Short mmCIF file of C-alpha atoms and ligand atoms in Angstrom, two decimals:
data_model
loop_
_atom_site.label_atom_id
_atom_site.label_comp_id
_atom_site.label_asym_id
_atom_site.label_seq_id
_atom_site.Cartn_x
_atom_site.Cartn_y
_atom_site.Cartn_z
CA MET A 1 -0.34 0.17 -0.04
CA VAL A 2 1.36 3.51 -1.01
CA VAL A 3 -0.62 6.24 0.67
CA GLY A 4 -0.51 9.47 -1.05
CA GLY A 5 1.00 7.27 -4.34
CA ALA A 6 -0.64 8.97 -7.02
CA SER A 7 2.05 11.67 -7.45
CA GLY A 8 5.69 12.61 -7.10
CA ILE A 9 7.81 10.45 -4.26
CA GLY A 10 4.93 7.90 -3.85
CA ARG A 11 3.93 7.46 -7.57
CA ALA A 12 7.92 6.54 -7.68
CA ALA A 13 7.53 4.37 -5.21
CA ALA A 14 4.81 2.41 -6.55
CA ASP A 15 6.89 2.06 -9.62
CA ARG A 16 9.63 0.52 -7.78
CA LEU A 17 7.76 -1.59 -5.40
CA THR A 18 5.93 -2.85 -8.52
CA ALA A 19 9.33 -3.94 -10.47
CA ALA A 20 10.38 -5.76 -6.89
CA GLY A 21 7.67 -7.81 -7.40
CA HIS A 22 4.94 -6.20 -4.84
CA HIS A 23 1.38 -5.83 -6.17
CA VAL A 24 0.87 -2.44 -5.23
CA VAL A 25 -2.24 -0.70 -4.19
CA VAL A 26 -2.23 3.23 -4.89
CA ALA A 27 -4.32 5.09 -1.95
CA ASP A 28 -4.90 8.87 -2.38
CA VAL A 29 -7.17 11.57 -1.68
CA ASN A 30 -7.14 12.45 -5.52
CA ALA A 31 -9.05 9.35 -6.68
CA ASP A 32 -8.59 10.28 -10.43
CA ALA A 33 -4.91 10.38 -10.12
CA ALA A 34 -4.56 7.35 -8.21
CA ARG A 35 -6.87 5.36 -10.58
CA THR A 36 -4.27 6.36 -13.56
CA ALA A 37 -1.33 5.41 -11.67
CA ALA A 38 -2.73 1.77 -10.45
CA ALA A 39 -3.51 1.40 -14.28
CA GLU A 40 0.18 2.36 -15.55
CA ILE A 41 1.53 -0.02 -12.73
CA GLY A 42 -0.93 -2.96 -13.20
CA GLY A 43 -1.72 -2.62 -9.23
CA ASP A 44 -5.17 -1.41 -7.47
CA TRP A 45 -5.96 1.94 -6.08
CA LEU A 46 -8.50 3.14 -3.46
CA TYR A 47 -9.80 6.58 -2.16
CA LEU A 48 -7.84 7.50 1.19
CA ASP A 49 -7.76 10.94 3.15
CA VAL A 50 -5.05 10.38 5.96
CA THR A 51 -7.09 13.07 7.76
CA ASP A 52 -10.36 11.24 8.43
CA GLU A 53 -9.59 8.10 10.90
CA ARG A 54 -12.61 6.22 8.92
CA SER A 55 -11.40 6.67 5.36
CA VAL A 56 -7.79 5.19 6.88
CA ALA A 57 -9.71 2.62 8.79
CA ALA A 58 -11.73 1.41 5.92
CA GLY A 59 -8.74 1.54 3.60
CA PHE A 60 -6.70 -0.78 5.59
CA THR A 61 -9.51 -2.82 5.99
CA ALA A 62 -10.13 -3.68 2.58
CA LEU A 63 -6.67 -5.43 2.44
CA ASP A 64 -5.77 -8.52 3.22
CA ASP A 65 -2.27 -9.35 3.89
CA VAL A 66 -0.43 -5.93 3.62
CA ALA A 67 3.64 -6.52 3.89
CA VAL A 68 4.25 -3.01 3.10
CA VAL A 69 2.99 -0.15 3.70
CA VAL A 70 4.51 3.36 2.77
CA ASN A 71 3.26 7.13 3.51
CA CYS A 72 3.83 9.85 1.28
CA ALA A 73 1.01 11.79 1.60
CA GLY A 74 1.84 15.76 2.64
CA LEU A 75 1.39 19.20 1.76
CA SER A 76 3.11 22.39 3.01
CA MET A 77 1.22 25.66 3.65
CA PRO A 78 4.32 27.97 4.44
CA GLY A 79 4.12 31.63 5.85
CA PRO A 80 5.58 33.71 8.61
CA ILE A 81 4.67 32.22 12.48
CA VAL A 82 3.18 36.11 13.03
CA ASP A 83 0.90 35.76 10.24
CA LEU A 84 0.46 32.21 9.56
CA GLU A 85 -3.92 31.71 9.82
CA LEU A 86 -4.41 28.85 12.21
CA SER A 87 -6.52 26.90 9.70
CA ALA A 88 -2.93 26.65 7.71
CA TRP A 89 -1.11 25.60 10.68
CA GLN A 90 -3.82 22.70 11.44
CA THR A 91 -4.02 21.44 7.86
CA THR A 92 -0.63 20.98 7.52
CA VAL A 93 -0.39 19.44 11.11
CA ASP A 94 -3.42 17.29 10.06
CA VAL A 95 -1.94 15.83 6.99
CA CYS A 96 1.69 15.34 7.69
CA LEU A 97 1.48 14.42 11.45
CA THR A 98 -2.14 13.34 12.32
CA GLY A 99 -2.13 11.65 9.00
CA THR A 100 1.28 9.74 10.01
CA PHE A 101 -0.31 8.86 13.19
CA LEU A 102 -3.30 7.27 11.72
CA VAL A 103 -1.55 5.58 9.17
CA LEU A 104 0.82 3.95 11.62
CA LYS A 105 -2.53 3.20 13.80
CA HIS A 106 -4.38 1.28 11.32
CA ALA A 107 -1.26 -0.07 9.33
CA GLY A 108 0.18 -1.02 12.43
CA ARG A 109 -3.31 -3.23 13.09
CA ARG A 110 -3.66 -4.77 9.50
CA ILE A 111 0.49 -5.38 8.57
CA VAL A 112 1.39 -8.85 8.39
CA ASP A 113 4.13 -9.68 11.31
CA GLY A 114 7.48 -8.98 10.18
CA GLY A 115 6.08 -6.56 7.51
CA SER A 116 7.78 -2.80 6.68
CA ILE A 117 6.40 0.37 7.14
CA VAL A 118 8.08 3.49 5.49
CA CYS A 119 7.27 7.16 6.41
CA VAL A 120 8.43 9.98 4.46
CA ALA A 121 9.53 12.80 7.02
CA SER A 122 11.57 15.66 5.66
CA LEU A 123 15.26 17.32 5.80
CA ASN A 124 13.06 20.04 7.61
CA GLY A 125 12.19 17.75 10.37
CA ARG A 126 15.65 18.13 11.84
CA GLN A 127 16.35 21.71 10.16
CA PRO A 128 14.51 24.63 10.41
CA GLY A 129 13.43 26.85 7.72
CA THR A 130 11.81 30.27 7.82
CA GLY A 131 8.21 30.38 6.71
CA MET A 132 8.12 26.58 7.35
CA ALA A 133 6.94 26.75 10.88
CA ALA A 134 4.26 24.31 10.21
CA TYR A 135 5.50 22.04 8.10
CA CYS A 136 9.05 21.81 10.10
CA ALA A 137 7.11 21.25 13.61
CA ALA A 138 5.20 18.02 11.84
CA LYS A 139 7.89 16.47 10.26
CA ALA A 140 9.67 16.60 13.48
CA GLY A 141 6.89 14.96 14.62
CA VAL A 142 7.01 12.34 12.36
CA LEU A 143 10.32 11.54 13.00
CA MET A 144 9.94 10.81 16.45
CA LEU A 145 6.64 9.16 15.87
CA VAL A 146 8.24 6.42 13.80
CA GLU A 147 10.82 5.79 16.32
CA VAL A 148 7.66 5.14 19.11
CA ALA A 149 5.77 2.92 16.20
CA ALA A 150 8.83 1.43 15.81
CA LEU A 151 9.76 -0.12 19.41
CA GLU A 152 5.56 -0.61 19.85
CA LEU A 153 5.58 -3.03 17.03
CA ALA A 154 9.11 -4.72 16.97
CA GLU A 155 7.72 -7.58 19.03
CA ARG A 156 5.91 -8.53 16.01
CA GLY A 157 8.91 -8.22 13.95
CA VAL A 158 6.97 -5.15 12.20
CA ARG A 159 9.69 -2.83 11.22
CA VAL A 160 9.19 1.38 11.05
CA ASN A 161 11.45 3.55 9.10
CA ALA A 162 11.58 7.07 8.02
CA VAL A 163 12.95 8.51 4.90
CA SER A 164 14.22 12.11 4.79
CA PRO A 165 14.85 14.06 1.62
CA GLY A 166 15.54 17.56 0.74
CA LEU A 167 14.68 19.62 -2.36
CA VAL A 168 13.08 16.85 -4.60
CA ASP A 169 11.47 17.95 -7.71
CA THR A 170 7.53 17.01 -7.63
CA PRO A 171 4.29 18.78 -7.97
CA LEU A 172 4.80 19.95 -4.59
CA THR A 173 8.06 21.97 -4.95
CA GLU A 174 6.97 23.41 -8.33
CA GLY A 175 6.34 26.73 -6.50
CA ILE A 176 9.82 27.77 -5.73
CA SER A 177 10.95 28.49 -9.24
CA PHE A 178 8.58 31.46 -8.82
CA ILE A 179 10.83 32.95 -5.94
CA PRO A 180 13.84 34.39 -7.79
CA GLY A 181 17.12 32.62 -6.13
CA LEU A 182 15.43 30.38 -3.98
CA ARG A 183 16.19 27.03 -6.31
CA GLU A 184 19.80 28.22 -6.14
CA GLU A 185 19.93 28.63 -2.62
CA TYR A 186 18.97 25.29 -1.86
CA LEU A 187 21.64 24.18 -4.69
CA GLU A 188 24.28 26.21 -2.52
CA ASN A 189 23.73 24.43 0.51
CA THR A 190 23.31 21.18 -1.60
CA PRO A 191 27.51 19.83 -1.82
CA LEU A 192 25.93 17.19 -4.37
CA GLY A 193 24.86 20.13 -5.90
CA ARG A 194 21.87 18.74 -7.32
CA ALA A 195 17.85 18.50 -6.58
CA GLY A 196 16.81 14.92 -5.97
CA THR A 197 14.39 12.95 -8.39
CA PRO A 198 11.53 11.14 -6.93
CA GLY A 199 13.50 7.97 -8.11
CA ASP A 200 16.40 8.68 -6.08
CA VAL A 201 13.95 8.79 -2.84
CA ALA A 202 12.03 5.46 -4.27
CA ASP A 203 15.12 3.82 -4.15
CA THR A 204 15.79 4.40 -0.66
CA ILE A 205 11.91 3.69 0.40
CA ALA A 206 12.27 0.10 -1.78
CA PHE A 207 15.76 -0.45 -0.11
CA LEU A 208 13.86 0.22 3.60
CA ALA A 209 10.78 -1.88 2.53
CA SER A 210 13.05 -5.05 1.58
CA PRO A 211 14.82 -7.78 3.67
CA ALA A 212 18.21 -5.78 2.57
CA SER A 213 17.20 -3.48 5.98
CA GLY A 214 15.76 -6.48 7.83
CA TRP A 215 18.00 -5.10 10.67
CA MET A 216 16.95 -1.80 10.58
CA THR A 217 14.16 0.00 12.65
CA GLY A 218 13.31 3.03 14.22
CA SER A 219 15.64 4.57 11.91
CA ALA A 220 15.76 7.89 9.14
CA ILE A 221 17.88 7.92 6.36
CA ASP A 222 18.97 11.71 5.17
CA LEU A 223 18.77 11.96 1.57
CA ASN A 224 19.43 15.45 0.34
CA GLY A 225 23.17 15.01 -1.64
CA GLY A 226 24.47 16.41 1.96
CA ALA A 227 22.05 19.41 2.27
CA HIS A 228 21.67 18.53 6.35
CA MET A 229 25.31 19.62 6.60
CA ARG A 230 24.84 23.06 5.91
CA GLY A 231 21.99 25.81 6.23
CA TYR A 232 18.53 25.83 4.90
CA PRO A 233 17.45 28.61 2.35
CA ASP A 234 16.34 31.87 3.98
CA LEU A 235 12.16 31.44 1.99
CA LEU A 236 10.82 34.00 3.64
CA GLY A 237 13.69 36.94 3.08
CA ARG A 238 13.60 35.60 -0.62
CA ILE A 239 10.02 36.43 -0.46
CA LYS A 240 10.62 39.67 1.30
CA ALA A 241 13.41 40.47 -1.31
CA LEU A 242 10.96 39.99 -4.21
CA ALA A 243 8.44 42.09 -2.76
CA ASP A 244 10.68 44.86 -2.43
CA ASP A 245 11.74 44.42 -5.92
CA ASP A 246 7.96 44.63 -7.05
CA GLY A 247 6.89 47.73 -4.76
P1 NAI B 1 3.08 15.40 -4.33
O1 NAI B 1 2.30 16.44 -3.95
O2 NAI B 1 3.58 15.10 -5.61
O3 NAI B 1 2.52 14.03 -3.68
C1 NAI B 1 1.55 14.19 -2.49
C2 NAI B 1 0.44 13.14 -2.61
O4 NAI B 1 0.20 13.10 -1.23
C3 NAI B 1 -0.56 13.75 -3.28
O5 NAI B 1 -0.42 12.31 -4.51
C4 NAI B 1 -1.47 13.98 -2.69
O6 NAI B 1 -2.86 14.02 -3.27
C5 NAI B 1 -1.43 13.20 -1.67
N1 NAI B 1 -2.34 13.67 -0.53
C6 NAI B 1 -2.03 14.86 0.06
N2 NAI B 1 -2.81 14.96 1.14
C7 NAI B 1 -3.45 13.59 1.08
C8 NAI B 1 -4.66 13.18 2.14
N3 NAI B 1 -4.92 14.02 3.10
N4 NAI B 1 -4.80 11.78 1.79
C9 NAI B 1 -4.02 11.08 1.08
N5 NAI B 1 -3.29 11.35 0.12
C10 NAI B 1 -3.07 13.06 0.18
O7 NAI B 1 4.37 15.48 -3.21
P2 NAI B 1 6.06 14.84 -2.86
O8 NAI B 1 7.04 15.96 -3.09
O9 NAI B 1 5.73 13.85 -3.71
O10 NAI B 1 5.63 14.64 -1.50
C11 NAI B 1 5.74 13.16 -0.93
C12 NAI B 1 5.94 13.34 0.44
O11 NAI B 1 7.27 13.65 0.57
C13 NAI B 1 5.64 14.37 1.41
O12 NAI B 1 5.18 13.92 2.87
C14 NAI B 1 6.40 15.61 1.20
O13 NAI B 1 6.20 16.24 2.68
C15 NAI B 1 7.77 14.93 1.48
N6 NAI B 1 8.84 15.57 0.90
C16 NAI B 1 8.93 16.04 -0.02
C17 NAI B 1 9.98 16.63 -0.70
C18 NAI B 1 10.25 17.73 -1.95
O14 NAI B 1 11.01 18.16 -2.05
N7 NAI B 1 9.34 16.97 -2.94
C19 NAI B 1 11.09 17.29 0.62
C20 NAI B 1 11.09 16.25 1.47
C21 NAI B 1 9.84 15.58 2.13
#
């Protein structure tokens, strides 16, 4: 089951897991895209909204013998803390953090003994960025949730790990190209000098889903071209510079 598998990193993970021999179910709030993705990989799809417990519970109840669960559902609603609407905070936390809790809860009930759960966290789970309060806080929470779930599910041999990507070119990050210099600042802060591809992340997800990582649980893999060793771009500074130029 790849939750959030209709786009970006999740879509690439669905490809990789199919290639590894899994029968993949694409679960997403975007039903049309999930249906299309499932048709392309020869898998199944279902509507699932990670913010709605009934939907998450129904999604897992519909499946037997789930061996691998990947949670890629996520979004970001940026803004400075002093101006951030409570609704934007709540939406981000609902999808990224509470959604991860609900997936872990219902995946934890249904997954087979010895199964593997992989959550997509973020570089922002450990590295702060201006304008990213809700996303950073939610992703830091995801990293801790993964550790707690790993402890609780270990007695059944279920492994729970995270992958923490830096900048990856997906529909989620298309907006950064509208802010002059922002992408360049990301890349200056990335020792390997390039953004990630969805396939880069999917390869690591497939590793965490496979027996090759059989002695790993409660771990988070940094996957960011080395960006965790440098600073994070100043999103709000870039937006202010853009407004000053326009004004
Ligand atoms: P994306 O926007 O391409 O894909 C996200 C998917 O999640 C979409 O298919 C969307 O429909 C689904 N989704 C959103 N809300 C949902 C909900 N309530 N219930 C079920 N599905 C829902 O984004 P991308 O980049 O592939 O992101 C995947 C994950 O990777 C997210 O958790 C994101 O925070 C994380 N990430 C992305 C990075 C990037 O630079 N693209 C960097 C670090 C982490």
